Structures are given as C-alpha cells and as structure tokens.
mmCIF file of N, CA and C in Angstrom:
data_model
loop_
_atom_site.group_PDB
_atom_site.id
_atom_site.type_symbol
_atom_site.label_atom_id
_atom_site.label_comp_id
_atom_site.label_asym_id
_atom_site.label_seq_id
_atom_site.Cartn_x
_atom_site.Cartn_y
_atom_site.Cartn_z
ATOM 1 N N LYS A 260 48.789 -19.249 -34.137
ATOM 2 C CA LYS A 260 50.014 -18.885 -34.506
ATOM 3 C C LYS A 260 50.403 -18.079 -34.420
ATOM 4 N N ASP A 261 49.738 -16.730 -34.671
ATOM 5 C CA ASP A 261 50.075 -15.238 -34.441
ATOM 6 C C ASP A 261 49.439 -14.810 -33.166
ATOM 7 N N ILE A 262 48.886 -15.335 -32.494
ATOM 8 C CA ILE A 262 48.380 -14.679 -31.122
ATOM 9 C C ILE A 262 49.823 -15.152 -30.083
ATOM 10 N N GLN A 263 49.581 -14.383 -29.194
ATOM 11 C CA GLN A 263 50.860 -14.476 -28.195
ATOM 12 C C GLN A 263 50.138 -13.712 -26.700
ATOM 13 N N TYR A 264 50.531 -15.075 -26.015
ATOM 14 C CA TYR A 264 50.192 -14.728 -24.718
ATOM 15 C C TYR A 264 51.520 -13.876 -23.879
ATOM 16 N N VAL A 265 51.387 -12.848 -23.079
ATOM 17 C CA VAL A 265 52.074 -12.131 -22.249
ATOM 18 C C VAL A 265 51.708 -11.877 -20.851
ATOM 19 N N GLU A 266 52.091 -12.173 -20.235
ATOM 20 C CA GLU A 266 52.432 -12.382 -18.390
ATOM 21 C C GLU A 266 53.440 -11.301 -18.270
ATOM 22 N N SER A 267 53.448 -9.990 -17.722
ATOM 23 C CA SER A 267 53.997 -9.073 -17.383
ATOM 24 C C SER A 267 54.096 -9.231 -15.446
ATOM 25 N N TYR A 268 55.021 -8.735 -15.190
ATOM 26 C CA TYR A 268 55.371 -8.399 -13.903
ATOM 27 C C TYR A 268 56.685 -7.062 -13.336
ATOM 28 N N CYS A 269 55.358 -6.041 -12.605
ATOM 29 C CA CYS A 269 55.660 -5.249 -12.568
ATOM 30 C C CYS A 269 56.515 -4.481 -10.739
ATOM 31 N N TYR A 270 57.020 -3.865 -10.695
ATOM 32 C CA TYR A 270 56.970 -3.586 -9.184
ATOM 33 C C TYR A 270 57.852 -1.584 -9.511
ATOM 34 N N ASP A 271 56.959 -1.099 -9.203
ATOM 35 C CA ASP A 271 57.045 -0.139 -8.422
ATOM 36 C C ASP A 271 57.447 0.882 -10.161
ATOM 37 N N LYS A 272 56.732 0.370 -10.819
ATOM 38 C CA LYS A 272 56.440 0.996 -12.654
ATOM 39 C C LYS A 272 57.131 0.375 -13.463
ATOM 40 N N ARG A 273 57.986 -0.925 -12.971
ATOM 41 C CA ARG A 273 59.062 -1.081 -14.110
ATOM 42 C C ARG A 273 58.844 -2.739 -13.927
ATOM 43 N N GLU A 274 58.839 -2.977 -15.251
ATOM 44 C CA GLU A 274 58.783 -4.575 -15.777
ATOM 45 C C GLU A 274 60.059 -5.302 -15.291
ATOM 46 N N TYR A 275 59.768 -6.394 -14.454
ATOM 47 C CA TYR A 275 61.281 -6.699 -14.376
ATOM 48 C C TYR A 275 61.088 -8.530 -14.703
ATOM 49 N N ALA A 276 60.237 -8.572 -14.989
ATOM 50 C CA ALA A 276 60.056 -10.282 -15.753
ATOM 51 C C ALA A 276 59.552 -10.390 -16.643
ATOM 52 N N ARG A 277 58.759 -11.267 -17.477
ATOM 53 C CA ARG A 277 57.650 -11.661 -18.641
ATOM 54 C C ARG A 277 57.130 -12.799 -18.523
ATOM 55 N N PHE A 278 56.599 -13.690 -19.054
ATOM 56 C CA PHE A 278 56.559 -14.927 -19.565
ATOM 57 C C PHE A 278 55.545 -14.170 -21.092
ATOM 58 N N ASP A 279 55.941 -15.101 -21.939
ATOM 59 C CA ASP A 279 56.025 -14.895 -23.394
ATOM 60 C C ASP A 279 55.840 -16.097 -24.370
ATOM 61 N N SER A 280 54.584 -16.278 -24.703
ATOM 62 C CA SER A 280 54.254 -17.873 -25.459
ATOM 63 C C SER A 280 55.048 -17.620 -26.514
ATOM 64 N N ASN A 281 55.465 -16.822 -27.344
ATOM 65 C CA ASN A 281 56.079 -17.477 -28.501
ATOM 66 C C ASN A 281 57.606 -17.740 -27.906
ATOM 67 N N VAL A 282 58.626 -17.001 -26.725
ATOM 68 C CA VAL A 282 59.661 -17.518 -26.128
ATOM 69 C C VAL A 282 59.347 -18.606 -25.543
ATOM 70 N N GLY A 283 58.276 -18.872 -24.732
ATOM 71 C CA GLY A 283 58.225 -20.021 -24.204
ATOM 72 C C GLY A 283 58.581 -20.214 -22.507
ATOM 73 N N LYS A 284 59.024 -18.760 -22.269
ATOM 74 C CA LYS A 284 59.981 -19.621 -20.578
ATOM 75 C C LYS A 284 59.775 -18.156 -20.725
ATOM 76 N N PHE A 285 59.464 -17.826 -18.869
ATOM 77 C CA PHE A 285 60.059 -16.321 -18.495
ATOM 78 C C PHE A 285 61.904 -15.678 -18.721
ATOM 79 N N VAL A 286 61.304 -14.397 -18.809
ATOM 80 C CA VAL A 286 62.232 -13.523 -19.322
ATOM 81 C C VAL A 286 62.677 -12.343 -18.217
ATOM 82 N N GLY A 287 63.622 -12.419 -17.631
ATOM 83 C CA GLY A 287 64.212 -11.410 -16.801
ATOM 84 C C GLY A 287 64.466 -10.106 -16.773
ATOM 85 N N TYR A 288 64.281 -8.652 -16.807
ATOM 86 C CA TYR A 288 64.883 -7.971 -17.223
ATOM 87 C C TYR A 288 65.799 -6.996 -16.090
ATOM 88 N N THR A 289 65.355 -7.132 -15.438
ATOM 89 C CA THR A 289 66.644 -6.706 -13.872
ATOM 90 C C THR A 289 66.825 -7.669 -13.066
ATOM 91 N N ALA A 290 67.974 -7.401 -12.639
ATOM 92 C CA ALA A 290 68.457 -8.855 -11.609
ATOM 93 C C ALA A 290 67.742 -8.970 -10.634
ATOM 94 N N PHE A 291 66.797 -8.740 -10.340
ATOM 95 C CA PHE A 291 65.748 -9.344 -9.579
ATOM 96 C C PHE A 291 64.848 -9.985 -10.648
ATOM 97 N N GLY A 292 64.587 -9.498 -12.021
ATOM 98 C CA GLY A 292 64.018 -10.266 -12.430
ATOM 99 C C GLY A 292 64.360 -11.979 -13.238
ATOM 100 N N VAL A 293 65.766 -11.645 -13.328
ATOM 101 C CA VAL A 293 66.435 -12.679 -14.088
ATOM 102 C C VAL A 293 67.136 -13.838 -12.986
ATOM 103 N N LYS A 294 66.942 -13.470 -11.972
ATOM 104 C CA LYS A 294 66.985 -14.432 -10.561
ATOM 105 C C LYS A 294 65.039 -14.896 -10.237
ATOM 106 N N ASN A 295 64.144 -14.758 -10.669
ATOM 107 C CA ASN A 295 62.963 -15.159 -10.355
ATOM 108 C C ASN A 295 63.111 -15.812 -11.887
ATOM 109 N N ALA A 296 63.038 -15.529 -13.143
ATOM 110 C CA ALA A 296 62.779 -15.923 -14.150
ATOM 111 C C ALA A 296 63.798 -16.970 -13.684
ATOM 112 N N GLU A 297 64.866 -17.325 -13.611
ATOM 113 C CA GLU A 297 65.560 -18.918 -13.714
ATOM 114 C C GLU A 297 64.573 -19.659 -12.957
ATOM 115 N N ARG A 298 64.471 -19.164 -11.784
ATOM 116 C CA ARG A 298 63.004 -20.122 -10.565
ATOM 117 C C ARG A 298 61.857 -20.707 -10.762
ATOM 118 N N TRP A 299 61.514 -20.076 -11.832
ATOM 119 C CA TRP A 299 60.189 -20.266 -12.868
ATOM 120 C C TRP A 299 60.535 -20.373 -13.724
ATOM 121 N N ASN A 300 61.623 -20.578 -14.466
ATOM 122 C CA ASN A 300 61.682 -21.823 -15.258
ATOM 123 C C ASN A 300 61.860 -22.824 -14.989
ATOM 124 N N LYS A 301 62.571 -23.468 -13.966
ATOM 125 C CA LYS A 301 62.802 -24.512 -13.442
ATOM 126 C C LYS A 301 61.582 -25.667 -13.071
ATOM 127 N N ASP A 302 60.673 -24.852 -12.978
ATOM 128 C CA ASP A 302 59.505 -25.206 -12.660
ATOM 129 C C ASP A 302 58.293 -25.580 -13.866
ATOM 130 N N THR A 303 58.336 -27.095 -14.559
ATOM 131 C CA THR A 303 57.954 -27.610 -15.590
ATOM 132 C C THR A 303 56.613 -27.084 -15.530
ATOM 133 N N SER A 304 56.169 -26.911 -14.433
ATOM 134 C CA SER A 304 54.175 -27.283 -13.657
ATOM 135 C C SER A 304 54.311 -25.672 -14.498
ATOM 136 N N GLN A 305 54.487 -24.730 -13.950
ATOM 137 C CA GLN A 305 54.492 -23.096 -14.017
ATOM 138 C C GLN A 305 54.536 -22.974 -15.629
ATOM 139 N N ILE A 306 55.490 -23.391 -16.366
ATOM 140 C CA ILE A 306 55.643 -23.141 -17.678
ATOM 141 C C ILE A 306 54.716 -24.146 -18.553
ATOM 142 N N ALA A 307 54.451 -24.853 -17.656
ATOM 143 C CA ALA A 307 53.177 -25.773 -18.487
ATOM 144 C C ALA A 307 51.271 -24.918 -18.431
ATOM 145 N N VAL A 308 51.368 -24.509 -16.974
ATOM 146 C CA VAL A 308 50.298 -23.393 -16.604
ATOM 147 C C VAL A 308 50.129 -22.393 -17.658
ATOM 148 N N ARG A 309 51.207 -21.478 -18.022
ATOM 149 C CA ARG A 309 51.781 -20.159 -18.660
ATOM 150 C C ARG A 309 50.790 -20.715 -20.518
ATOM 151 N N LYS A 310 51.449 -21.679 -20.881
ATOM 152 C CA LYS A 310 51.218 -22.222 -21.978
ATOM 153 C C LYS A 310 49.540 -22.451 -22.605
ATOM 154 N N ALA A 311 49.348 -23.301 -21.253
ATOM 155 C CA ALA A 311 47.299 -23.572 -21.221
ATOM 156 C C ALA A 311 47.096 -22.006 -21.909
ATOM 157 N N GLN A 312 47.844 -21.106 -20.626
ATOM 158 C CA GLN A 312 46.740 -19.783 -20.993
ATOM 159 C C GLN A 312 46.695 -19.391 -22.107
ATOM 160 N N ARG A 313 47.329 -19.053 -23.328
ATOM 161 C CA ARG A 313 46.946 -19.525 -24.077
ATOM 162 C C ARG A 313 46.245 -20.027 -25.204
ATOM 163 N N GLU A 314 46.346 -20.989 -25.108
ATOM 164 C CA GLU A 314 44.897 -21.877 -25.509
ATOM 165 C C GLU A 314 43.786 -21.507 -24.906
ATOM 166 N N ALA A 315 43.503 -21.407 -23.499
ATOM 167 C CA ALA A 315 42.412 -21.096 -22.821
ATOM 168 C C ALA A 315 41.781 -20.248 -23.198
ATOM 169 N N TYR A 316 42.456 -18.963 -22.817
ATOM 170 C CA TYR A 316 42.174 -17.328 -22.805
ATOM 171 C C TYR A 316 42.661 -16.766 -24.132
ATOM 172 N N CYS A 317 43.575 -17.015 -24.941
ATOM 173 C CA CYS A 317 43.794 -16.171 -26.244
ATOM 174 C C CYS A 317 42.458 -16.676 -27.231
ATOM 175 N N MET A 318 42.985 -18.257 -27.354
ATOM 176 C CA MET A 318 42.285 -18.817 -28.858
ATOM 177 C C MET A 318 41.012 -18.407 -28.241
ATOM 178 N N ASN A 319 40.455 -19.098 -26.963
ATOM 179 C CA ASN A 319 38.667 -18.261 -27.146
ATOM 180 C C ASN A 319 38.102 -17.053 -26.964
ATOM 181 N N HIS A 320 38.891 -16.268 -26.944
ATOM 182 C CA HIS A 320 38.119 -14.889 -27.180
ATOM 183 C C HIS A 320 39.205 -13.986 -28.478
ATOM 184 N N VAL A 321 39.703 -14.681 -29.218
ATOM 185 C CA VAL A 321 40.308 -13.512 -30.756
ATOM 186 C C VAL A 321 38.882 -13.703 -31.253
ATOM 187 N N THR A 322 38.300 -14.689 -31.465
ATOM 188 C CA THR A 322 37.090 -14.467 -32.254
ATOM 189 C C THR A 322 36.082 -13.218 -31.976
ATOM 190 N N ALA A 323 35.997 -12.729 -30.322
ATOM 191 C CA ALA A 323 35.035 -11.938 -30.331
ATOM 192 C C ALA A 323 35.575 -10.590 -30.729
ATOM 193 N N PHE A 324 37.350 -10.241 -30.747
ATOM 194 C CA PHE A 324 37.962 -9.466 -30.716
ATOM 195 C C PHE A 324 37.716 -9.015 -32.306
ATOM 196 N N TYR A 325 38.329 -10.103 -33.412
ATOM 197 C CA TYR A 325 38.320 -10.317 -34.363
ATOM 198 C C TYR A 325 38.052 -11.364 -35.352
ATOM 199 N N PRO A 326 36.241 -11.008 -35.521
ATOM 200 C CA PRO A 326 35.722 -11.643 -35.804
ATOM 201 C C PRO A 326 35.803 -12.802 -36.921
ATOM 202 N N ASN A 327 36.571 -11.550 -38.241
ATOM 203 C CA ASN A 327 37.062 -12.450 -39.808
ATOM 204 C C ASN A 327 38.370 -13.430 -39.324
ATOM 205 N N ALA A 328 38.685 -13.192 -37.820
ATOM 206 C CA ALA A 328 39.961 -14.039 -37.943
ATOM 207 C C ALA A 328 39.878 -16.070 -38.277
#
C-alpha cells in the first residue's frame, strides 16, 4: 500500500511526463507531456502494464531493501 512505482520521461534534463502508480495514470508536466499523457492514458493496456510493474518489480524487491517490512 505504501509502495509507489514511478516512471519518469525526460528530455533535455526536464521531466515532461510521469506514470505514478498512486495516481494510476500518466501525468504531463509540459505541453508536450500533456499531449503524450492523454494519448497514453487512452491505451488501457499501457496502464495495465505499468500497474503490473508495481506488483512485479516493487513488491518483489521491497524485502531486499527493507527486510523488516
């Protein structure tokens, strides 16, 4: 519940979009990022893959970094 998967998209050292598992969708931070986020959010398979990454990557590795969790 407290574990968050974040995938950031950057260009020229500036973040333009991000997927946040707590929000459950892509969020754009620039005009370019907003357009891409809207397009990516329409593709439900993209959202499902990103949500599965939280389970596959984060949940399996949390015990390696936090053994008492």
